[in-house]
Amino acid sequence: MGKSSFKELSLCLLVLLLPQLLGLTGRVTSQRTSLDVALRNAYRPLRLLGLAFSGRSGDEPANVQRVRNAGKTQKSNPRTRALLQFCDAEHGPGRRSAERPSSVHRLRPGDIDIIAGMGDSLTAGNGIFASNLGHVTVENRGVVWSIGGQYNWRKYLTLPNILKEFNPNLYGYSLRDGLSTDRSSRFNVAELGAMSRDMPYMAKVLVKRMQRDPHVNMTHDWKLVTLFIGNNDFCSDICFYPQPELTVAWHERNMLKTYRYLRDNVPRLLLNVVPAPNLRFLTKLSGLPPICMTTLRFECPCLMGKSKQLLDFYEGIMKRWIAKDYEIANREEFNTETFTINVQPFSQFDDFPRTRAGLTDMRFFSEDCFHLSQRGHASAANAIWNNMLEMPGEKSGFNVHLFEQFNCPSEKRPYLITRENIRADFVI
């Protein structure tokens, strides 16, 4: 390893480790700890120092071009350029309703006014435009699959960039690289290293941010929040408990607090819950750059290098955790006329995309082989959009071929799918 690569790896590991150091005293609670108070004045300057060292990768055209040359950005083709003819956002069934709906079960894509995102580094956007390991510490929030709104769908496919075609006044998406506290991040409150136990507190941060923003009408605006959490729990937390199986019950408690707080404090809310994938697939990756064996062991110590017996044990926990996500979301208390939860399962794949030679397709990975590239984020955006318009039991998965399937609202099903509007007796 060269000197520059060693420096990049050292910085990357330091910044990725910081959130875990700050939360050492927290176990299953989501409250601030003594370390949060003691180091809160140092954390942001340290992160900004890291940004100064590595550069804001998404804001540097030369770096973005390097990433594009590596095949790690979305690919345009005639079908993408014709997309708006395929999905008539202005006059089609998904257009904004003539009158603002009073029911969450009658929401068209154009009715979404406010968008937000909660989660970990995969929602914070770490490493999307990384061309070296140091860039993995940069949060490219403007192009995140669920909450980035930089440019448009033709350049960067994201859920907000799709929804902006139906409602140009959509608000809340992130605009560029930055930390969660930057104004440009808006309602992307995701944090590097976040875990299930952080979600109740993160929900409070989001609600407070919405309430203080003059662009938000808390009473009348329809909000869409996407929550994606569990990756760090699986990778760097569950194996450090004497009884790892208890983490499923702790996760249930955390999610109940989070969902109830959002339900009770955010009027008119549609909540997307994307379950964490079964991360055992990380142990099956092949053809990776040598440095990735180091980064993966650091970022996922609970799974990498473990025996088959241990992996079988942890995989059982991950499966029960994911099943619990479905069970909680489908409880009756989380389904009213102004609040509901939809589980979007595109993340449930058994293996990562592979090349024709059978090797892991690095075009979808960032430099650390853990986070996603812009190409990966675009595919995730395509997938969650499809899931939002698909019936339960028929929801499609992560597709490496962008726009091969791109769903549009229809006259038969003009609304974003919920458990109520799929009923046979539901009147359009």
GROMACS .gro file of C-alpha atoms in nm:
model
  428
    1MET     CA    1   0.000   0.000   0.000
    2GLY     CA    2   0.143   0.342  -0.101
    3LYS     CA    3   0.178   0.634   0.139
    4SER     CA    4  -0.116   0.820  -0.013
    5SER     CA    5  -0.341   0.512   0.008
    6PHE     CA    6  -0.238   0.460   0.372
    7LYS     CA    7  -0.324   0.823   0.455
    8GLU     CA    8  -0.661   0.788   0.282
    9LEU     CA    9  -0.736   0.465   0.468
   10SER     CA   10  -0.632   0.618   0.801
   11LEU     CA   11  -0.856   0.921   0.752
   12CYS     CA   12  -1.142   0.706   0.629
   13LEU     CA   13  -1.123   0.473   0.929
   14LEU     CA   14  -1.095   0.766   1.174
   15VAL     CA   15  -1.400   0.948   1.044
   16LEU     CA   16  -1.605   0.628   1.013
   17LEU     CA   17  -1.511   0.538   1.371
   18LEU     CA   18  -1.602   0.877   1.522
   19PRO     CA   19  -1.981   0.820   1.543
   20GLN     CA   20  -1.924   0.490   1.722
   21LEU     CA   21  -1.683   0.654   1.966
   22LEU     CA   22  -1.938   0.925   2.037
   23GLY     CA   23  -2.203   0.666   2.116
   24LEU     CA   24  -2.004   0.420   2.327
   25THR     CA   25  -2.211   0.476   2.637
   26GLY     CA   26  -2.541   0.434   2.451
   27ARG     CA   27  -2.672   0.082   2.437
   28VAL     CA   28  -3.032   0.050   2.340
   29THR     CA   29  -3.147   0.402   2.425
   30SER     CA   30  -3.174   0.680   2.171
   31GLN     CA   31  -3.096   0.968   2.403
   32ARG     CA   32  -2.787   1.185   2.401
   33THR     CA   33  -2.502   1.045   2.606
   34SER     CA   34  -2.237   1.217   2.815
   35LEU     CA   35  -1.993   1.177   2.529
   36ASP     CA   36  -2.234   1.358   2.297
   37VAL     CA   37  -2.232   1.657   2.533
   38ALA     CA   38  -1.857   1.650   2.593
   39LEU     CA   39  -1.759   1.616   2.227
   40ARG     CA   40  -2.038   1.797   2.046
   41ASN     CA   41  -1.818   2.102   1.992
   42ALA     CA   42  -1.539   1.888   1.849
   43TYR     CA   43  -1.732   1.651   1.624
   44ARG     CA   44  -1.841   1.900   1.358
   45PRO     CA   45  -1.494   2.067   1.329
   46LEU     CA   46  -1.338   1.720   1.293
   47ARG     CA   47  -1.583   1.630   1.017
   48LEU     CA   48  -1.518   1.963   0.842
   49LEU     CA   49  -1.145   1.900   0.873
   50GLY     CA   50  -1.196   1.566   0.703
   51LEU     CA   51  -1.390   1.736   0.423
   52ALA     CA   52  -1.111   1.991   0.381
   53PHE     CA   53  -0.859   1.708   0.353
   54SER     CA   54  -1.052   1.490   0.111
   55GLY     CA   55  -1.244   1.760  -0.076
   56ARG     CA   56  -1.616   1.773  -0.152
   57SER     CA   57  -1.609   1.499  -0.413
   58GLY     CA   58  -1.950   1.571  -0.567
   59ASP     CA   59  -1.872   1.938  -0.615
   60GLU     CA   60  -1.550   1.878  -0.807
   61PRO     CA   61  -1.623   1.826  -1.181
   62ALA     CA   62  -1.287   1.658  -1.243
   63ASN     CA   63  -1.356   1.403  -0.969
   64VAL     CA   64  -1.712   1.338  -1.090
   65GLN     CA   65  -1.567   1.275  -1.434
   66ARG     CA   66  -1.322   1.021  -1.289
   67VAL     CA   67  -1.612   0.839  -1.128
   68ARG     CA   68  -1.804   0.851  -1.456
   69ASN     CA   69  -1.504   0.713  -1.643
   70ALA     CA   70  -1.499   0.422  -1.399
   71GLY     CA   71  -1.857   0.339  -1.499
   72LYS     CA   72  -1.993   0.428  -1.154
   73THR     CA   73  -2.257   0.680  -1.263
   74GLN     CA   74  -2.593   0.612  -1.422
   75LYS     CA   75  -2.601   0.545  -1.792
   76SER     CA   76  -2.828   0.742  -2.023
   77ASN     CA   77  -2.995   0.588  -2.325
   78PRO     CA   78  -3.286   0.672  -2.560
   79ARG     CA   79  -3.537   0.516  -2.322
   80THR     CA   80  -3.431   0.744  -2.036
   81ARG     CA   81  -3.464   1.049  -2.259
   82ALA     CA   82  -3.816   0.942  -2.352
   83LEU     CA   83  -3.921   0.870  -1.996
   84LEU     CA   84  -4.149   1.168  -1.953
   85GLN     CA   85  -4.349   1.060  -2.257
   86PHE     CA   86  -4.385   0.720  -2.089
   87CYS     CA   87  -4.477   0.870  -1.751
   88ASP     CA   88  -4.700   1.172  -1.816
   89ALA     CA   89  -4.632   1.370  -1.501
   90GLU     CA   90  -4.833   1.677  -1.597
   91HIS     CA   91  -5.155   1.531  -1.734
   92GLY     CA   92  -5.142   1.162  -1.645
   93PRO     CA   93  -5.300   0.978  -1.348
   94GLY     CA   94  -5.008   1.066  -1.118
   95ARG     CA   95  -5.054   1.442  -1.162
   96ARG     CA   96  -5.129   1.664  -0.865
   97SER     CA   97  -5.490   1.636  -0.747
   98ALA     CA   98  -5.723   1.927  -0.822
   99GLU     CA   99  -5.794   1.945  -0.450
  100ARG     CA  100  -5.551   1.840  -0.179
  101PRO     CA  101  -5.653   1.488  -0.061
  102SER     CA  102  -5.768   1.437   0.297
  103SER     CA  103  -5.667   1.068   0.301
  104VAL     CA  104  -5.318   0.919   0.280
  105HIS     CA  105  -5.474   0.638   0.079
  106ARG     CA  106  -5.563   0.880  -0.204
  107LEU     CA  107  -5.221   1.031  -0.260
  108ARG     CA  108  -5.094   1.067  -0.613
  109PRO     CA  109  -4.721   1.129  -0.666
  110GLY     CA  110  -4.796   1.494  -0.744
  111ASP     CA  111  -4.962   1.539  -0.405
  112ILE     CA  112  -4.639   1.498  -0.208
  113ASP     CA  113  -4.532   1.842  -0.082
  114ILE     CA  114  -4.249   1.760   0.158
  115ILE     CA  115  -3.988   1.484   0.142
  116ALA     CA  116  -3.745   1.364   0.410
  117GLY     CA  117  -3.499   1.086   0.484
  118MET     CA  118  -3.380   0.906   0.797
  119GLY     CA  119  -3.110   0.644   0.839
  120ASP     CA  120  -2.737   0.579   0.829
  121SER     CA  121  -2.452   0.646   0.585
  122LEU     CA  122  -2.645   0.488   0.297
  123THR     CA  123  -2.895   0.774   0.333
  124ALA     CA  124  -2.630   1.029   0.427
  125GLY     CA  125  -2.469   0.952   0.091
  126ASN     CA  126  -2.120   0.854   0.199
  127GLY     CA  127  -1.883   0.775  -0.086
  128ILE     CA  128  -2.126   0.814  -0.376
  129PHE     CA  129  -1.868   1.007  -0.578
  130ALA     CA  130  -1.561   0.849  -0.420
  131SER     CA  131  -1.257   0.805  -0.642
  132ASN     CA  132  -1.037   0.725  -0.341
  133LEU     CA  133  -1.089   0.598   0.013
  134GLY     CA  134  -1.077   0.947   0.162
  135HIS     CA  135  -1.389   1.035  -0.035
  136VAL     CA  136  -1.587   0.768   0.149
  137THR     CA  137  -1.605   1.015   0.439
  138VAL     CA  138  -1.776   1.273   0.214
  139GLU     CA  139  -2.155   1.281   0.231
  140ASN     CA  140  -2.287   1.336  -0.122
  141ARG     CA  141  -2.638   1.408   0.002
  142GLY     CA  142  -2.757   1.576  -0.317
  143VAL     CA  143  -2.769   1.248  -0.511
  144VAL     CA  144  -2.891   1.002  -0.245
  145TRP     CA  145  -3.149   0.755  -0.379
  146SER     CA  146  -3.427   0.851  -0.133
  147ILE     CA  147  -3.369   1.219  -0.054
  148GLY     CA  148  -3.125   1.380  -0.302
  149GLY     CA  149  -3.256   1.649  -0.535
  150GLN     CA  150  -2.943   1.772  -0.711
  151TYR     CA  151  -2.995   1.844  -1.084
  152ASN     CA  152  -3.267   1.618  -1.230
  153TRP     CA  153  -3.355   1.255  -1.299
  154ARG     CA  154  -3.180   1.255  -1.634
  155LYS     CA  155  -2.846   1.321  -1.467
  156TYR     CA  156  -2.905   1.171  -1.123
  157LEU     CA  157  -3.205   0.946  -1.072
  158THR     CA  158  -3.338   0.989  -0.718
  159LEU     CA  159  -3.683   0.962  -0.566
  160PRO     CA  160  -3.713   1.343  -0.524
  161ASN     CA  161  -3.597   1.401  -0.882
  162ILE     CA  162  -3.876   1.171  -0.999
  163LEU     CA  163  -4.136   1.336  -0.777
  164LYS     CA  164  -4.027   1.685  -0.886
  165GLU     CA  165  -4.162   1.602  -1.231
  166PHE     CA  166  -4.507   1.554  -1.077
  167ASN     CA  167  -4.476   1.845  -0.834
  168PRO     CA  168  -4.206   2.105  -0.918
  169ASN     CA  169  -4.268   2.266  -0.578
  170LEU     CA  170  -4.154   1.957  -0.385
  171TYR     CA  171  -3.943   2.065  -0.086
  172GLY     CA  172  -3.709   1.902   0.164
  173TYR     CA  173  -3.456   1.721  -0.055
  174SER     CA  174  -3.081   1.772  -0.017
  175LEU     CA  175  -2.906   1.999  -0.264
  176ARG     CA  176  -2.536   1.911  -0.250
  177ASP     CA  177  -2.252   1.756  -0.049
  178GLY     CA  178  -2.260   1.837   0.320
  179LEU     CA  179  -2.322   1.729   0.677
  180SER     CA  180  -2.670   1.674   0.819
  181THR     CA  181  -2.647   2.010   0.996
  182ASP     CA  182  -2.583   2.205   0.675
  183ARG     CA  183  -2.877   2.405   0.543
  184SER     CA  184  -2.836   2.240   0.203
  185SER     CA  185  -2.917   1.902   0.359
  186ARG     CA  186  -3.267   2.022   0.450
  187PHE     CA  187  -3.469   1.721   0.571
  188ASN     CA  188  -3.202   1.457   0.525
  189VAL     CA  189  -3.124   1.394   0.892
  190ALA     CA  190  -2.938   1.065   0.835
  191GLU     CA  191  -2.605   1.022   1.014
  192LEU     CA  192  -2.296   0.816   0.948
  193GLY     CA  193  -2.288   0.520   1.188
  194ALA     CA  194  -2.655   0.551   1.291
  195MET     CA  195  -2.831   0.245   1.429
  196SER     CA  196  -3.181   0.143   1.526
  197ARG     CA  197  -3.141   0.295   1.873
  198ASP     CA  198  -3.079   0.638   1.717
  199MET     CA  199  -3.408   0.654   1.528
  200PRO     CA  200  -3.633   0.792   1.807
  201TYR     CA  201  -3.397   1.084   1.860
  202MET     CA  202  -3.351   1.132   1.485
  203ALA     CA  203  -3.730   1.153   1.449
  204LYS     CA  204  -3.732   1.438   1.702
  205VAL     CA  205  -3.461   1.619   1.509
  206LEU     CA  206  -3.659   1.583   1.187
  207VAL     CA  207  -3.986   1.703   1.341
  208LYS     CA  208  -3.819   2.005   1.498
  209ARG     CA  209  -3.652   2.091   1.169
  210MET     CA  210  -3.985   2.070   0.984
  211GLN     CA  211  -4.169   2.277   1.243
  212ARG     CA  212  -3.914   2.557   1.222
  213ASP     CA  213  -3.903   2.571   0.842
  214PRO     CA  214  -4.130   2.840   0.693
  215HIS     CA  215  -4.163   2.636   0.373
  216VAL     CA  216  -4.358   2.368   0.559
  217ASN     CA  217  -4.725   2.383   0.647
  218MET     CA  218  -4.734   2.113   0.913
  219THR     CA  219  -5.114   2.094   0.908
  220HIS     CA  220  -5.190   2.079   0.538
  221ASP     CA  221  -4.880   1.960   0.350
  222TRP     CA  222  -4.845   1.591   0.269
  223LYS     CA  223  -4.507   1.453   0.377
  224LEU     CA  224  -4.315   1.149   0.255
  225VAL     CA  225  -4.041   1.013   0.483
  226THR     CA  226  -3.817   0.720   0.386
  227LEU     CA  227  -3.645   0.532   0.671
  228PHE     CA  228  -3.364   0.284   0.606
  229ILE     CA  229  -3.182   0.146   0.910
  230GLY     CA  230  -3.017  -0.172   1.039
  231ASN     CA  231  -2.698  -0.205   0.836
  232ASN     CA  232  -2.470  -0.088   1.117
  233ASP     CA  233  -2.662  -0.292   1.372
  234PHE     CA  234  -2.592  -0.607   1.170
  235CYS     CA  235  -2.235  -0.519   1.082
  236SER     CA  236  -2.088  -0.362   1.393
  237ASP     CA  237  -2.321  -0.405   1.689
  238ILE     CA  238  -2.508  -0.732   1.734
  239CYS     CA  239  -2.196  -0.944   1.785
  240PHE     CA  240  -2.080  -0.740   2.085
  241TYR     CA  241  -2.373  -0.837   2.310
  242PRO     CA  242  -2.375  -1.146   2.537
  243GLN     CA  243  -2.720  -1.230   2.395
  244PRO     CA  244  -2.732  -1.093   2.039
  245GLU     CA  245  -3.079  -1.238   1.985
  246LEU     CA  246  -3.219  -0.971   2.220
  247THR     CA  247  -3.139  -0.702   1.964
  248VAL     CA  248  -3.457  -0.788   1.772
  249ALA     CA  249  -3.671  -0.695   2.073
  250TRP     CA  250  -3.467  -0.378   2.126
  251HIS     CA  251  -3.518  -0.289   1.759
  252GLU     CA  252  -3.892  -0.339   1.799
  253ARG     CA  253  -3.893  -0.099   2.094
  254ASN     CA  254  -3.694   0.158   1.900
  255MET     CA  255  -3.920   0.142   1.598
  256LEU     CA  256  -4.238   0.166   1.803
  257LYS     CA  257  -4.106   0.482   1.967
  258THR     CA  258  -4.006   0.624   1.630
  259TYR     CA  259  -4.328   0.545   1.445
  260ARG     CA  260  -4.551   0.663   1.727
  261TYR     CA  261  -4.361   0.989   1.758
  262LEU     CA  262  -4.384   1.056   1.385
  263ARG     CA  263  -4.752   0.958   1.376
  264ASP     CA  264  -4.837   1.187   1.666
  265ASN     CA  265  -4.627   1.487   1.561
  266VAL     CA  266  -4.630   1.493   1.180
  267PRO     CA  267  -4.980   1.539   1.039
  268ARG     CA  268  -5.038   1.391   0.694
  269LEU     CA  269  -4.746   1.152   0.667
  270LEU     CA  270  -4.669   0.858   0.439
  271LEU     CA  271  -4.375   0.661   0.579
  272ASN     CA  272  -4.163   0.434   0.359
  273VAL     CA  273  -3.974   0.171   0.557
  274VAL     CA  274  -3.696  -0.006   0.367
  275PRO     CA  275  -3.572  -0.309   0.566
  276ALA     CA  276  -3.198  -0.360   0.591
  277PRO     CA  277  -3.076  -0.639   0.362
  278ASN     CA  278  -2.951  -0.972   0.488
  279LEU     CA  279  -2.586  -0.866   0.490
  280ARG     CA  280  -2.447  -1.216   0.470
  281PHE     CA  281  -2.407  -1.140   0.099
  282LEU     CA  282  -2.102  -0.930   0.194
  283THR     CA  283  -1.915  -1.250   0.277
  284LYS     CA  284  -1.980  -1.382  -0.077
  285LEU     CA  285  -1.834  -1.088  -0.271
  286SER     CA  286  -1.557  -1.183  -0.513
  287GLY     CA  287  -1.299  -1.016  -0.732
  288LEU     CA  288  -1.269  -0.716  -0.499
  289PRO     CA  289  -0.969  -0.481  -0.485
  290PRO     CA  290  -0.730  -0.592  -0.206
  291ILE     CA  291  -0.798  -0.280   0.002
  292CYS     CA  292  -1.163  -0.383   0.035
  293MET     CA  293  -1.074  -0.677   0.256
  294THR     CA  294  -0.944  -0.422   0.508
  295THR     CA  295  -1.234  -0.181   0.476
  296LEU     CA  296  -1.498  -0.454   0.498
  297ARG     CA  297  -1.340  -0.608   0.807
  298PHE     CA  298  -1.343  -0.264   0.968
  299GLU     CA  299  -1.695  -0.162   0.861
  300CYS     CA  300  -1.853  -0.505   0.914
  301PRO     CA  301  -1.657  -0.687   1.187
  302CYS     CA  302  -1.960  -0.886   1.302
  303LEU     CA  303  -1.985  -1.076   0.974
  304MET     CA  304  -1.654  -1.066   0.791
  305GLY     CA  305  -1.411  -1.347   0.867
  306LYS     CA  306  -1.655  -1.537   1.090
  307SER     CA  307  -1.713  -1.911   1.096
  308LYS     CA  308  -2.009  -2.066   0.917
  309GLN     CA  309  -2.164  -2.151   1.253
  310LEU     CA  310  -2.150  -1.789   1.367
  311LEU     CA  311  -2.274  -1.662   1.032
  312ASP     CA  312  -2.570  -1.899   1.048
  313PHE     CA  313  -2.648  -1.768   1.397
  314TYR     CA  314  -2.625  -1.400   1.297
  315GLU     CA  315  -2.819  -1.460   0.978
  316GLY     CA  316  -3.104  -1.600   1.185
  317ILE     CA  317  -3.108  -1.278   1.386
  318MET     CA  318  -3.105  -1.065   1.071
  319LYS     CA  319  -3.398  -1.260   0.927
  320ARG     CA  320  -3.601  -1.220   1.247
  321TRP     CA  321  -3.514  -0.849   1.255
  322ILE     CA  322  -3.636  -0.803   0.897
  323ALA     CA  323  -3.953  -1.001   0.969
  324LYS     CA  324  -4.014  -0.777   1.269
  325ASP     CA  325  -3.994  -0.471   1.042
  326TYR     CA  326  -4.284  -0.610   0.840
  327GLU     CA  327  -4.486  -0.709   1.145
  328ILE     CA  328  -4.456  -0.370   1.317
  329ALA     CA  329  -4.534  -0.171   1.003
  330ASN     CA  330  -4.853  -0.371   0.944
  331ARG     CA  331  -5.001  -0.309   1.288
  332GLU     CA  332  -5.339  -0.138   1.289
  333GLU     CA  333  -5.219   0.149   1.508
  334PHE     CA  334  -5.002   0.264   1.217
  335ASN     CA  335  -5.281   0.291   0.963
  336THR     CA  336  -5.515   0.588   0.978
  337GLU     CA  337  -5.654   0.835   0.725
  338THR     CA  338  -5.355   1.065   0.775
  339PHE     CA  339  -5.072   0.822   0.851
  340THR     CA  340  -4.961   0.488   0.717
  341ILE     CA  341  -4.645   0.284   0.677
  342ASN     CA  342  -4.544   0.107   0.358
  343VAL     CA  343  -4.265  -0.152   0.359
  344GLN     CA  344  -4.063  -0.129   0.037
  345PRO     CA  345  -3.866  -0.456   0.007
  346PHE     CA  346  -3.639  -0.397  -0.295
  347SER     CA  347  -3.344  -0.423  -0.054
  348GLN     CA  348  -3.408  -0.792   0.010
  349PHE     CA  349  -3.159  -0.953  -0.225
  350ASP     CA  350  -2.934  -1.255  -0.167
  351ASP     CA  351  -2.635  -1.143  -0.370
  352PHE     CA  352  -2.486  -0.823  -0.507
  353PRO     CA  353  -2.482  -0.759  -0.885
  354ARG     CA  354  -2.219  -0.959  -1.071
  355THR     CA  355  -2.043  -0.927  -1.404
  356ARG     CA  356  -2.073  -1.181  -1.683
  357ALA     CA  357  -1.756  -1.339  -1.546
  358GLY     CA  358  -1.931  -1.400  -1.215
  359LEU     CA  359  -1.736  -1.139  -1.017
  360THR     CA  360  -1.888  -0.867  -0.802
  361ASP     CA  361  -1.981  -0.569  -1.022
  362MET     CA  362  -1.775  -0.289  -0.868
  363ARG     CA  363  -1.956  -0.026  -1.074
  364PHE     CA  364  -2.233  -0.029  -0.813
  365PHE     CA  365  -1.998  -0.003  -0.513
  366SER     CA  366  -1.805   0.288  -0.372
  367GLU     CA  367  -1.430   0.257  -0.312
  368ASP     CA  368  -1.474   0.072   0.018
  369CYS     CA  369  -1.697  -0.204  -0.129
  370PHE     CA  370  -1.961  -0.130   0.135
  371HIS     CA  371  -2.128   0.196   0.036
  372LEU     CA  372  -2.294   0.248  -0.302
  373SER     CA  373  -2.177   0.449  -0.601
  374GLN     CA  374  -2.404   0.692  -0.785
  375ARG     CA  375  -2.491   0.408  -1.022
  376GLY     CA  376  -2.600   0.203  -0.721
  377HIS     CA  377  -2.805   0.490  -0.579
  378ALA     CA  378  -2.979   0.542  -0.914
  379SER     CA  379  -3.081   0.175  -0.925
  380ALA     CA  380  -3.209   0.201  -0.566
  381ALA     CA  381  -3.414   0.508  -0.661
  382ASN     CA  382  -3.562   0.323  -0.958
  383ALA     CA  383  -3.644   0.031  -0.730
  384ILE     CA  384  -3.816   0.223  -0.451
  385TRP     CA  385  -4.021   0.418  -0.704
  386ASN     CA  386  -4.137   0.092  -0.857
  387ASN     CA  387  -4.216  -0.053  -0.513
  388MET     CA  388  -4.432   0.250  -0.428
  389LEU     CA  389  -4.658   0.166  -0.723
  390GLU     CA  390  -4.662  -0.213  -0.684
  391MET     CA  391  -4.900  -0.441  -0.499
  392PRO     CA  392  -4.783  -0.624  -0.186
  393GLY     CA  393  -4.647  -0.962  -0.283
  394GLU     CA  394  -4.566  -0.833  -0.632
  395LYS     CA  395  -4.301  -0.577  -0.545
  396SER     CA  396  -3.988  -0.597  -0.760
  397GLY     CA  397  -3.627  -0.602  -0.644
  398PHE     CA  398  -3.305  -0.411  -0.704
  399ASN     CA  399  -3.244  -0.401  -1.081
  400VAL     CA  400  -2.901  -0.318  -1.221
  401HIS     CA  401  -3.052  -0.222  -1.557
  402LEU     CA  402  -3.175   0.132  -1.504
  403PHE     CA  403  -3.521   0.203  -1.648
  404GLU     CA  404  -3.562  -0.154  -1.770
  405GLN     CA  405  -3.870  -0.138  -1.550
  406PHE     CA  406  -4.006   0.204  -1.456
  407ASN     CA  407  -4.361   0.204  -1.326
  408CYS     CA  408  -4.612   0.480  -1.382
  409PRO     CA  409  -4.946   0.552  -1.213
  410SER     CA  410  -5.240   0.418  -1.414
  411GLU     CA  411  -5.607   0.506  -1.437
  412LYS     CA  412  -5.678   0.182  -1.254
  413ARG     CA  413  -5.421   0.257  -0.980
  414PRO     CA  414  -5.344   0.631  -0.974
  415TYR     CA  415  -5.246   0.641  -0.607
  416LEU     CA  416  -4.929   0.549  -0.422
  417ILE     CA  417  -5.003   0.197  -0.299
  418THR     CA  418  -5.119   0.153   0.061
  419ARG     CA  419  -5.284  -0.134   0.245
  420GLU     CA  420  -5.624   0.034   0.206
  421ASN     CA  421  -5.631   0.135  -0.159
  422ILE     CA  422  -5.543  -0.219  -0.274
  423ARG     CA  423  -5.869  -0.353  -0.130
  424ALA     CA  424  -6.119  -0.480  -0.385
  425ASP     CA  425  -6.393  -0.259  -0.237
  426PHE     CA  426  -6.182   0.060  -0.249
  427VAL     CA  427  -6.343   0.315  -0.481
  428ILE     CA  428  -6.100   0.515  -0.699
   0.00000   0.00000   0.00000
